[in-house]
């Protein structure tokens, strides 16, 4: 993260702010929510490095209360669908950023990864936008002046756009959702967990294996909603709580076997919840199962500690300590890419978190 300490002054009337913010991969999954974007259970993720959204926000003072979103472009082209979603989001955070109505805005955004690649783009996109809005607030009003409040506010606002985005404002391991064992945790914003991480689990690789890039049959929003009538939801929310507490201990102790057990159990639980929701639906593909089997066999045969996890889709994330990079990459090329059309995968890793990059333009 970069310090963002600009004082109000010439930037009060007009300016441009850019942030680059990464996607994240959940180890303990957020699946199910209550009104107001309150998660049904705590979740823990790793913030990634190279799967990022770059967003620039240009603002200029208008007449009081007459400001509007004038333009939104994505990947160099104006996009009416996204503009509508962003417009709605800006309305929903009007109370958090009361000055917004006095400014005209232009937003340009782009992803470092293909939009359809199956990477959760809402986490990087909504966190980048929330960081831009919070920087704008600092420029026009001088607050929040403390970095801690700055990132907390950005996380709160990112959550309003997409729950998982709340976690992307911090690097490393991040917890979102109230967990009594972590007194500073909250449902309204995420908190970083990096003070007590064993060296063996600090730097992690994430190989994203693109098994299928077609649009999902059931969106995440629909999936969250279906949890309300899922017969197992209460048990699941308790399980996520205990897995979160356990994972925090495991991260501190460097217990890689437990790390793998929890990560894989969470991924399979997420997909079993889908199979039990409504009429039941399956987002995994045959290639997803082939990869899961091979990952487990590879681990058994070589002892290399690589764990699979899944988002709400068919693509597999292979998480491993970077010290095992060479053997993991060899294994991916030899055994896994045959299940990824065109041999496509993304070589990502845990990263340093979002970066303010005002000198950079977003195409
Ligand atoms: C399976 O954050 O995309 O990736 O809050 O409706 O935008 P909304 O949902 P979203 O859900 C992510 C679900 C998940 C698990 C996770 O990231 O924790």
CSV table of C-alpha atoms and ligand atoms in Angstrom, one decimal:
chain,number,residue,atom,x,y,z
A,1,UNK,CA,0.0,0.0,0.0
A,2,UNK,CA,1.1,3.5,-0.6
A,3,UNK,CA,0.5,6.3,1.9
A,4,UNK,CA,-2.1,8.7,0.7
A,5,UNK,CA,-1.5,11.8,2.7
A,6,UNK,CA,-2.3,14.7,0.3
A,7,UNK,CA,-3.7,17.7,2.1
A,8,UNK,CA,-6.7,19.6,0.7
A,9,UNK,CA,-5.8,22.6,-1.4
A,10,UNK,CA,-5.8,23.0,-5.2
A,11,UNK,CA,-7.4,19.5,-5.5
A,12,UNK,CA,-10.5,20.7,-3.7
A,13,UNK,CA,-12.3,21.8,-6.9
A,14,UNK,CA,-10.9,19.4,-9.5
A,15,UNK,CA,-8.5,16.5,-9.8
A,16,UNK,CA,-7.8,13.0,-10.9
A,17,UNK,CA,-7.1,10.0,-8.7
A,18,UNK,CA,-6.0,6.6,-9.9
A,19,UNK,CA,-5.8,3.3,-7.9
A,20,UNK,CA,-4.7,-0.1,-8.9
A,21,UNK,CA,-6.4,-2.7,-6.7
A,22,UNK,CA,-6.1,-6.5,-6.8
A,23,UNK,CA,-8.6,-9.4,-6.8
A,24,UNK,CA,-8.4,-11.8,-3.9
A,25,UNK,CA,-9.0,-15.5,-3.4
A,26,UNK,CA,-11.0,-16.7,-0.3
A,27,UNK,CA,-9.7,-19.6,1.8
A,28,UNK,CA,-12.8,-19.5,4.1
A,29,UNK,CA,-15.7,-18.6,1.9
A,30,UNK,CA,-18.3,-15.8,2.2
A,31,UNK,CA,-21.5,-17.5,0.9
A,32,UNK,CA,-24.7,-16.0,2.2
A,33,UNK,CA,-25.5,-12.5,3.4
A,34,UNK,CA,-28.1,-10.4,5.2
A,35,UNK,CA,-29.6,-7.1,4.3
A,36,UNK,CA,-27.2,-4.2,3.9
A,37,UNK,CA,-24.3,-6.4,2.7
A,38,UNK,CA,-23.8,-8.0,6.1
A,39,UNK,CA,-22.0,-11.4,5.6
A,40,UNK,CA,-23.7,-14.5,7.1
A,41,UNK,CA,-20.3,-15.7,8.2
A,42,UNK,CA,-16.7,-14.5,8.5
A,43,UNK,CA,-14.3,-15.1,5.6
A,44,UNK,CA,-10.6,-15.1,5.1
A,45,UNK,CA,-8.7,-14.4,1.9
A,46,UNK,CA,-5.4,-13.8,0.3
A,47,UNK,CA,-5.0,-10.6,-1.7
A,48,UNK,CA,-3.4,-11.3,-5.1
A,49,UNK,CA,-0.7,-9.5,-7.0
A,50,UNK,CA,-1.2,-9.3,-10.7
A,51,UNK,CA,-4.9,-9.7,-11.2
A,52,UNK,CA,-5.8,-6.0,-10.8
A,53,UNK,CA,-8.3,-3.4,-11.8
A,54,UNK,CA,-6.9,0.1,-12.6
A,55,UNK,CA,-9.4,2.9,-12.0
A,56,UNK,CA,-9.1,6.6,-12.5
A,57,UNK,CA,-11.6,9.1,-11.1
A,58,UNK,CA,-11.7,12.6,-12.5
A,59,UNK,CA,-13.8,15.1,-10.6
A,60,UNK,CA,-14.7,18.7,-11.1
A,61,UNK,CA,-16.9,20.9,-8.9
A,62,UNK,CA,-20.4,21.5,-10.3
A,63,UNK,CA,-23.3,23.5,-8.9
A,64,UNK,CA,-24.3,22.3,-5.4
A,65,UNK,CA,-26.4,19.1,-5.7
A,66,UNK,CA,-26.1,19.0,-9.5
A,67,UNK,CA,-23.1,16.8,-9.9
A,68,UNK,CA,-23.4,13.6,-12.0
A,69,UNK,CA,-21.5,10.7,-13.4
A,70,UNK,CA,-20.7,12.1,-16.9
A,71,UNK,CA,-18.8,9.2,-18.4
A,72,UNK,CA,-17.8,5.6,-17.5
A,73,UNK,CA,-15.5,3.7,-19.7
A,74,UNK,CA,-14.2,0.2,-19.3
A,75,UNK,CA,-11.2,-1.2,-21.2
A,76,UNK,CA,-11.1,1.9,-23.4
A,77,UNK,CA,-14.7,1.8,-24.5
A,78,UNK,CA,-17.8,3.5,-23.0
A,79,UNK,CA,-19.9,0.8,-21.3
A,80,UNK,CA,-23.6,1.7,-20.6
A,81,UNK,CA,-24.3,-1.5,-18.6
A,82,UNK,CA,-21.4,-0.9,-16.3
A,83,UNK,CA,-22.1,2.8,-16.1
A,84,UNK,CA,-25.6,2.0,-14.8
A,85,UNK,CA,-24.2,-0.3,-12.2
A,86,UNK,CA,-21.6,2.3,-11.1
A,87,UNK,CA,-24.3,5.0,-11.1
A,88,UNK,CA,-26.4,2.9,-8.7
A,89,UNK,CA,-23.5,2.2,-6.5
A,90,UNK,CA,-22.6,5.9,-6.3
A,91,UNK,CA,-26.2,6.6,-5.2
A,92,UNK,CA,-26.0,3.9,-2.6
A,93,UNK,CA,-22.8,5.4,-1.0
A,94,UNK,CA,-24.2,9.0,-1.1
A,95,UNK,CA,-24.5,9.1,2.7
A,96,UNK,CA,-20.9,7.9,3.1
A,97,UNK,CA,-19.5,10.5,0.7
A,98,UNK,CA,-22.0,13.5,1.0
A,99,UNK,CA,-19.8,15.8,-1.2
A,100,UNK,CA,-20.4,13.5,-4.3
A,101,UNK,CA,-23.5,15.3,-5.4
A,102,UNK,CA,-21.5,18.6,-5.9
A,103,UNK,CA,-19.1,17.1,-8.4
A,104,UNK,CA,-19.2,15.9,-12.0
A,105,UNK,CA,-17.3,12.6,-12.3
A,106,UNK,CA,-15.6,10.7,-15.1
A,107,UNK,CA,-14.4,7.2,-14.4
A,108,UNK,CA,-12.2,5.0,-16.6
A,109,UNK,CA,-11.4,1.5,-15.6
A,110,UNK,CA,-9.6,-1.5,-17.0
A,111,UNK,CA,-8.6,-5.0,-15.8
A,112,UNK,CA,-5.2,-6.7,-16.2
A,113,UNK,CA,-7.0,-9.9,-16.8
A,114,UNK,CA,-9.6,-10.8,-19.4
A,115,UNK,CA,-13.1,-9.8,-18.1
A,116,UNK,CA,-14.5,-13.2,-18.8
A,117,UNK,CA,-11.6,-15.2,-17.4
A,118,UNK,CA,-13.5,-16.4,-14.4
A,119,UNK,CA,-11.6,-14.2,-12.0
A,120,UNK,CA,-13.8,-12.4,-9.5
A,121,UNK,CA,-13.5,-9.0,-11.1
A,122,UNK,CA,-16.0,-7.4,-8.7
A,123,UNK,CA,-13.5,-7.5,-5.8
A,124,UNK,CA,-10.8,-5.6,-7.7
A,125,UNK,CA,-13.2,-3.3,-9.5
A,126,UNK,CA,-15.2,-2.2,-6.4
A,127,UNK,CA,-12.2,-1.9,-4.2
A,128,UNK,CA,-10.4,0.3,-6.8
A,129,UNK,CA,-13.5,2.5,-7.0
A,130,UNK,CA,-14.0,2.8,-3.3
A,131,UNK,CA,-10.3,3.7,-2.8
A,132,UNK,CA,-10.7,6.4,-5.5
A,133,UNK,CA,-13.7,7.8,-3.7
A,134,UNK,CA,-12.0,7.8,-0.3
A,135,UNK,CA,-8.9,9.6,-1.8
A,136,UNK,CA,-11.3,12.1,-3.4
A,137,UNK,CA,-12.8,12.7,0.0
A,138,UNK,CA,-9.4,13.3,1.5
A,139,UNK,CA,-8.6,15.8,-1.3
A,140,UNK,CA,-11.8,17.8,-1.0
A,141,UNK,CA,-12.2,17.7,2.8
A,142,UNK,CA,-9.0,16.5,4.4
A,143,UNK,CA,-10.5,13.5,6.0
A,144,UNK,CA,-10.1,10.7,6.8
A,145,UNK,CA,-6.6,11.9,7.7
A,146,UNK,CA,-5.3,8.8,9.4
A,147,UNK,CA,-4.3,5.9,7.1
A,148,UNK,CA,-6.1,3.4,9.4
A,149,UNK,CA,-9.4,5.2,9.0
A,150,UNK,CA,-8.7,5.7,5.3
A,151,UNK,CA,-8.5,2.0,4.5
A,152,UNK,CA,-11.3,1.1,6.9
A,153,UNK,CA,-13.6,3.5,5.1
A,154,UNK,CA,-12.5,2.3,1.7
A,155,UNK,CA,-13.2,-1.3,2.9
A,156,UNK,CA,-16.6,-0.3,4.2
A,157,UNK,CA,-17.5,1.4,0.9
A,158,UNK,CA,-16.0,-1.5,-1.2
A,159,UNK,CA,-18.3,-3.9,0.7
A,160,UNK,CA,-21.3,-1.9,-0.3
A,161,UNK,CA,-20.4,-2.7,-4.0
A,162,UNK,CA,-19.4,-6.3,-3.5
A,163,UNK,CA,-18.8,-8.2,-0.3
A,164,UNK,CA,-15.5,-9.8,-1.3
A,165,UNK,CA,-14.2,-6.3,-2.4
A,166,UNK,CA,-14.0,-5.3,1.3
A,167,UNK,CA,-11.0,-7.6,1.7
A,168,UNK,CA,-9.0,-6.4,-1.4
A,169,UNK,CA,-8.0,-3.0,0.2
A,170,UNK,CA,-5.4,-4.8,2.4
A,171,UNK,CA,-2.5,-7.0,1.4
A,172,UNK,CA,-1.8,-10.5,2.5
A,173,UNK,CA,-4.3,-12.4,4.6
A,174,UNK,CA,-7.6,-10.5,5.3
A,175,UNK,CA,-10.6,-11.3,7.5
A,176,UNK,CA,-14.0,-9.9,6.8
A,177,UNK,CA,-16.9,-10.5,9.2
A,178,UNK,CA,-17.3,-10.5,13.0
A,179,UNK,CA,-15.4,-13.2,14.7
A,180,UNK,CA,-15.5,-13.0,18.5
A,181,UNK,CA,-12.0,-14.3,18.8
A,182,UNK,CA,-10.7,-11.3,16.9
A,183,UNK,CA,-11.9,-8.3,18.9
A,184,UNK,CA,-11.2,-5.8,16.1
A,185,UNK,CA,-13.1,-7.7,13.4
A,186,UNK,CA,-16.4,-6.4,12.0
A,187,UNK,CA,-19.2,-7.2,9.6
A,188,UNK,CA,-19.0,-3.8,8.1
A,189,UNK,CA,-15.4,-3.8,6.9
A,190,UNK,CA,-12.4,-6.1,6.6
A,191,UNK,CA,-9.3,-6.2,8.7
A,192,UNK,CA,-5.7,-7.3,7.8
A,193,UNK,CA,-4.4,-10.4,9.6
A,194,UNK,CA,-0.7,-10.0,8.8
A,195,UNK,CA,0.8,-9.5,12.3
A,196,UNK,CA,1.1,-13.1,13.2
A,197,UNK,CA,1.8,-15.2,10.1
A,198,UNK,CA,4.4,-17.9,10.0
A,199,UNK,CA,7.2,-17.4,7.5
A,200,UNK,CA,6.4,-20.6,5.7
A,201,UNK,CA,2.9,-19.3,4.8
A,202,UNK,CA,3.6,-15.6,4.2
A,203,UNK,CA,4.4,-15.7,0.5
A,204,UNK,CA,1.9,-17.8,-1.4
A,205,UNK,CA,1.5,-18.6,-5.1
A,206,UNK,CA,-1.9,-18.8,-6.8
A,207,UNK,CA,-2.0,-20.6,-10.1
A,208,UNK,CA,-5.5,-19.9,-11.6
A,209,UNK,CA,-6.3,-22.7,-14.0
A,210,UNK,CA,-8.9,-21.6,-16.5
A,211,UNK,CA,-11.1,-24.6,-17.0
A,212,UNK,CA,-14.0,-22.8,-18.5
A,213,UNK,CA,-14.4,-19.1,-19.3
A,214,UNK,CA,-18.0,-19.0,-20.3
A,215,UNK,CA,-20.5,-16.9,-18.3
A,216,UNK,CA,-21.8,-18.5,-15.1
A,217,UNK,CA,-25.3,-20.0,-15.2
A,218,UNK,CA,-26.0,-18.8,-11.6
A,219,UNK,CA,-24.5,-15.5,-10.5
A,220,UNK,CA,-22.9,-15.0,-7.1
A,221,UNK,CA,-25.7,-12.6,-6.1
A,222,UNK,CA,-28.3,-15.3,-6.8
A,223,UNK,CA,-26.1,-17.9,-5.0
A,224,UNK,CA,-26.0,-15.8,-1.9
A,225,UNK,CA,-29.8,-15.3,-2.0
A,226,UNK,CA,-30.4,-19.1,-2.4
A,227,UNK,CA,-28.5,-19.6,0.9
A,228,UNK,CA,-31.5,-18.2,2.8
A,229,UNK,CA,-33.5,-21.3,2.1
A,230,UNK,CA,-30.7,-23.8,2.1
A,231,UNK,CA,-31.4,-26.5,4.7
A,232,UNK,CA,-27.7,-26.6,5.8
A,233,UNK,CA,-27.2,-22.8,6.1
A,234,UNK,CA,-27.0,-22.6,9.9
A,235,UNK,CA,-24.6,-25.4,10.2
A,236,UNK,CA,-22.5,-24.0,7.4
A,237,UNK,CA,-22.3,-20.5,9.0
A,238,UNK,CA,-21.1,-22.2,12.2
A,239,UNK,CA,-18.5,-24.2,10.3
A,240,UNK,CA,-17.2,-21.0,8.6
A,241,UNK,CA,-16.8,-19.4,12.0
A,242,UNK,CA,-14.8,-22.3,13.4
A,243,UNK,CA,-12.7,-22.7,10.3
A,244,UNK,CA,-11.8,-19.0,10.5
A,245,UNK,CA,-10.7,-19.3,14.1
A,246,UNK,CA,-8.7,-22.5,13.3
A,247,UNK,CA,-7.2,-21.0,10.1
A,248,UNK,CA,-5.9,-17.9,12.1
A,249,UNK,CA,-4.1,-20.3,14.5
A,250,UNK,CA,-2.8,-22.4,11.6
A,251,UNK,CA,-1.4,-19.3,9.8
A,252,UNK,CA,0.5,-18.4,13.0
A,253,UNK,CA,1.8,-21.9,13.6
A,254,UNK,CA,2.7,-22.5,9.9
A,255,UNK,CA,0.7,-25.8,10.0
A,256,UNK,CA,0.6,-26.4,6.3
A,257,UNK,CA,-1.4,-29.7,6.5
A,258,UNK,CA,-4.2,-28.0,8.4
A,259,UNK,CA,-4.0,-25.1,6.0
A,260,UNK,CA,-4.6,-27.5,3.1
A,261,UNK,CA,-7.4,-29.4,4.9
A,262,UNK,CA,-9.3,-26.2,5.7
A,263,UNK,CA,-8.8,-24.6,2.3
A,264,UNK,CA,-10.0,-27.7,0.4
A,265,UNK,CA,-12.9,-28.4,2.8
A,266,UNK,CA,-14.1,-24.8,2.3
A,267,UNK,CA,-13.9,-25.1,-1.5
A,268,UNK,CA,-15.9,-28.4,-1.6
A,269,UNK,CA,-18.4,-27.1,1.0
A,270,UNK,CA,-19.0,-24.0,-1.2
A,271,UNK,CA,-19.9,-26.2,-4.1
A,272,UNK,CA,-21.9,-28.7,-2.1
A,273,UNK,CA,-24.0,-25.7,-0.8
A,274,UNK,CA,-24.8,-24.9,-4.5
A,275,UNK,CA,-25.8,-28.5,-5.1
A,276,UNK,CA,-28.2,-28.2,-2.1
A,277,UNK,CA,-29.6,-24.7,-3.0
A,278,UNK,CA,-33.0,-24.4,-4.7
A,279,UNK,CA,-33.2,-27.2,-7.3
A,280,UNK,CA,-29.5,-27.7,-7.0
A,281,UNK,CA,-26.9,-26.4,-9.4
A,282,UNK,CA,-23.4,-27.4,-10.4
A,283,UNK,CA,-20.7,-24.9,-11.5
A,284,UNK,CA,-17.8,-27.4,-11.6
A,285,UNK,CA,-16.9,-29.0,-14.9
A,286,UNK,CA,-15.3,-32.4,-15.6
A,287,UNK,CA,-12.0,-30.6,-15.9
A,288,UNK,CA,-12.4,-29.2,-12.4
A,289,UNK,CA,-12.8,-32.7,-10.9
A,290,UNK,CA,-9.8,-34.0,-12.9
A,291,UNK,CA,-7.6,-31.2,-11.6
A,292,UNK,CA,-8.8,-31.8,-8.0
A,293,UNK,CA,-8.0,-35.5,-8.2
A,294,UNK,CA,-4.6,-34.8,-9.7
A,295,UNK,CA,-3.7,-32.2,-7.2
A,296,UNK,CA,-4.4,-34.6,-4.4
A,297,UNK,CA,-2.4,-37.4,-6.0
A,298,UNK,CA,0.5,-35.1,-6.7
A,299,UNK,CA,0.6,-34.0,-3.1
A,300,UNK,CA,0.5,-37.6,-1.9
A,301,UNK,CA,3.2,-38.7,-4.2
A,302,UNK,CA,5.6,-35.8,-3.9
A,303,UNK,CA,4.7,-34.2,-0.5
A,304,UNK,CA,4.6,-30.8,-2.2
A,305,UNK,CA,2.0,-28.8,-0.2
A,306,UNK,CA,-0.3,-27.4,-2.9
A,307,UNK,CA,-4.0,-27.0,-2.1
A,308,UNK,CA,-6.9,-26.4,-4.5
A,309,UNK,CA,-9.7,-23.9,-4.0
A,310,UNK,CA,-12.6,-22.8,-6.1
A,311,UNK,CA,-14.6,-19.6,-6.4
A,312,UNK,CA,-18.2,-19.7,-7.5
A,313,UNK,CA,-17.2,-21.2,-10.8
A,314,UNK,CA,-15.3,-24.0,-12.5
A,315,UNK,CA,-11.8,-22.6,-12.5
A,316,UNK,CA,-9.3,-24.0,-10.0
A,317,UNK,CA,-6.9,-21.9,-7.9
A,318,UNK,CA,-3.9,-23.8,-6.8
A,319,UNK,CA,-2.4,-22.2,-3.6
A,320,UNK,CA,1.1,-23.1,-2.5
A,321,UNK,CA,4.0,-21.6,-0.6
A,322,UNK,CA,6.3,-19.9,-3.1
A,323,UNK,CA,9.3,-21.9,-2.0
A,324,UNK,CA,7.7,-24.8,-3.9
A,325,UNK,CA,7.2,-22.8,-7.0
A,326,UNK,CA,9.4,-24.8,-9.4
A,327,UNK,CA,7.8,-28.2,-8.7
A,328,UNK,CA,4.3,-26.8,-8.8
A,329,UNK,CA,4.8,-25.0,-12.1
A,330,UNK,CA,6.3,-28.2,-13.6
A,331,UNK,CA,3.3,-30.2,-12.3
A,332,UNK,CA,0.8,-27.7,-13.8
A,333,UNK,CA,2.5,-27.8,-17.2
A,334,UNK,CA,2.8,-31.5,-17.3
A,335,UNK,CA,-0.5,-32.6,-15.8
A,336,UNK,CA,-3.0,-29.8,-15.4
A,337,UNK,CA,-3.0,-27.6,-18.5
A,338,UNK,CA,-4.6,-30.3,-20.6
A,339,UNK,CA,-7.8,-29.5,-18.8
A,340,UNK,CA,-7.6,-25.7,-19.6
A,341,UNK,CA,-8.7,-24.9,-23.1
A,342,UNK,CA,-5.9,-23.3,-25.0
A,343,UNK,CA,-3.6,-24.1,-22.0
A,344,UNK,CA,-4.7,-20.9,-20.4
A,345,UNK,CA,-3.8,-20.1,-16.8
A,346,UNK,CA,-2.8,-17.1,-14.7
A,347,UNK,CA,0.4,-17.1,-12.7
A,348,UNK,CA,-0.5,-15.0,-9.7
A,349,UNK,CA,0.6,-14.8,-6.1
A,350,UNK,CA,0.0,-12.9,-2.8
A,351,UNK,CA,0.8,-9.3,-3.3
A,352,UNK,CA,1.4,-6.0,-1.6
A,353,UNK,CA,-2.2,-4.7,-1.8
A,354,UNK,CA,-3.6,-1.7,-3.7
A,355,UNK,CA,-1.4,1.1,-4.9
A,356,UNK,CA,-2.3,4.7,-5.6
A,357,UNK,CA,-1.0,5.5,-9.1
A,358,UNK,CA,-2.2,9.0,-10.0
A,359,UNK,CA,0.4,9.4,-12.7
A,360,UNK,CA,-0.9,6.3,-14.5
A,361,UNK,CA,-3.7,6.6,-16.9
A,362,UNK,CA,-6.3,3.8,-17.2
A,363,UNK,CA,-7.1,2.9,-20.7
B,1,LIG,C1,-17.5,-17.5,-3.7
B,1,LIG,O1,-18.4,-10.8,-3.2
B,1,LIG,O2,-19.0,-11.6,-5.5
B,1,LIG,O3,-16.1,-15.7,-4.2
B,1,LIG,O4,-21.3,-9.4,-2.3
B,1,LIG,O5,-22.9,-10.2,-4.0
B,1,LIG,O6,-20.9,-9.0,-4.7
B,1,LIG,P1,-21.5,-9.9,-3.7
B,1,LIG,O7,-20.8,-11.3,-3.8
B,1,LIG,P2,-19.3,-11.6,-4.1
B,1,LIG,O8,-19.2,-13.2,-3.5
B,1,LIG,C2,-18.0,-13.8,-3.5
B,1,LIG,C3,-18.2,-15.3,-3.2
B,1,LIG,C4,-17.0,-16.2,-3.3
B,1,LIG,C5,-16.4,-16.4,-1.9
B,1,LIG,C6,-15.6,-15.3,-1.4
B,1,LIG,O9,-15.0,-14.5,-2.1
B,1,LIG,O10,-15.5,-15.2,-0.1
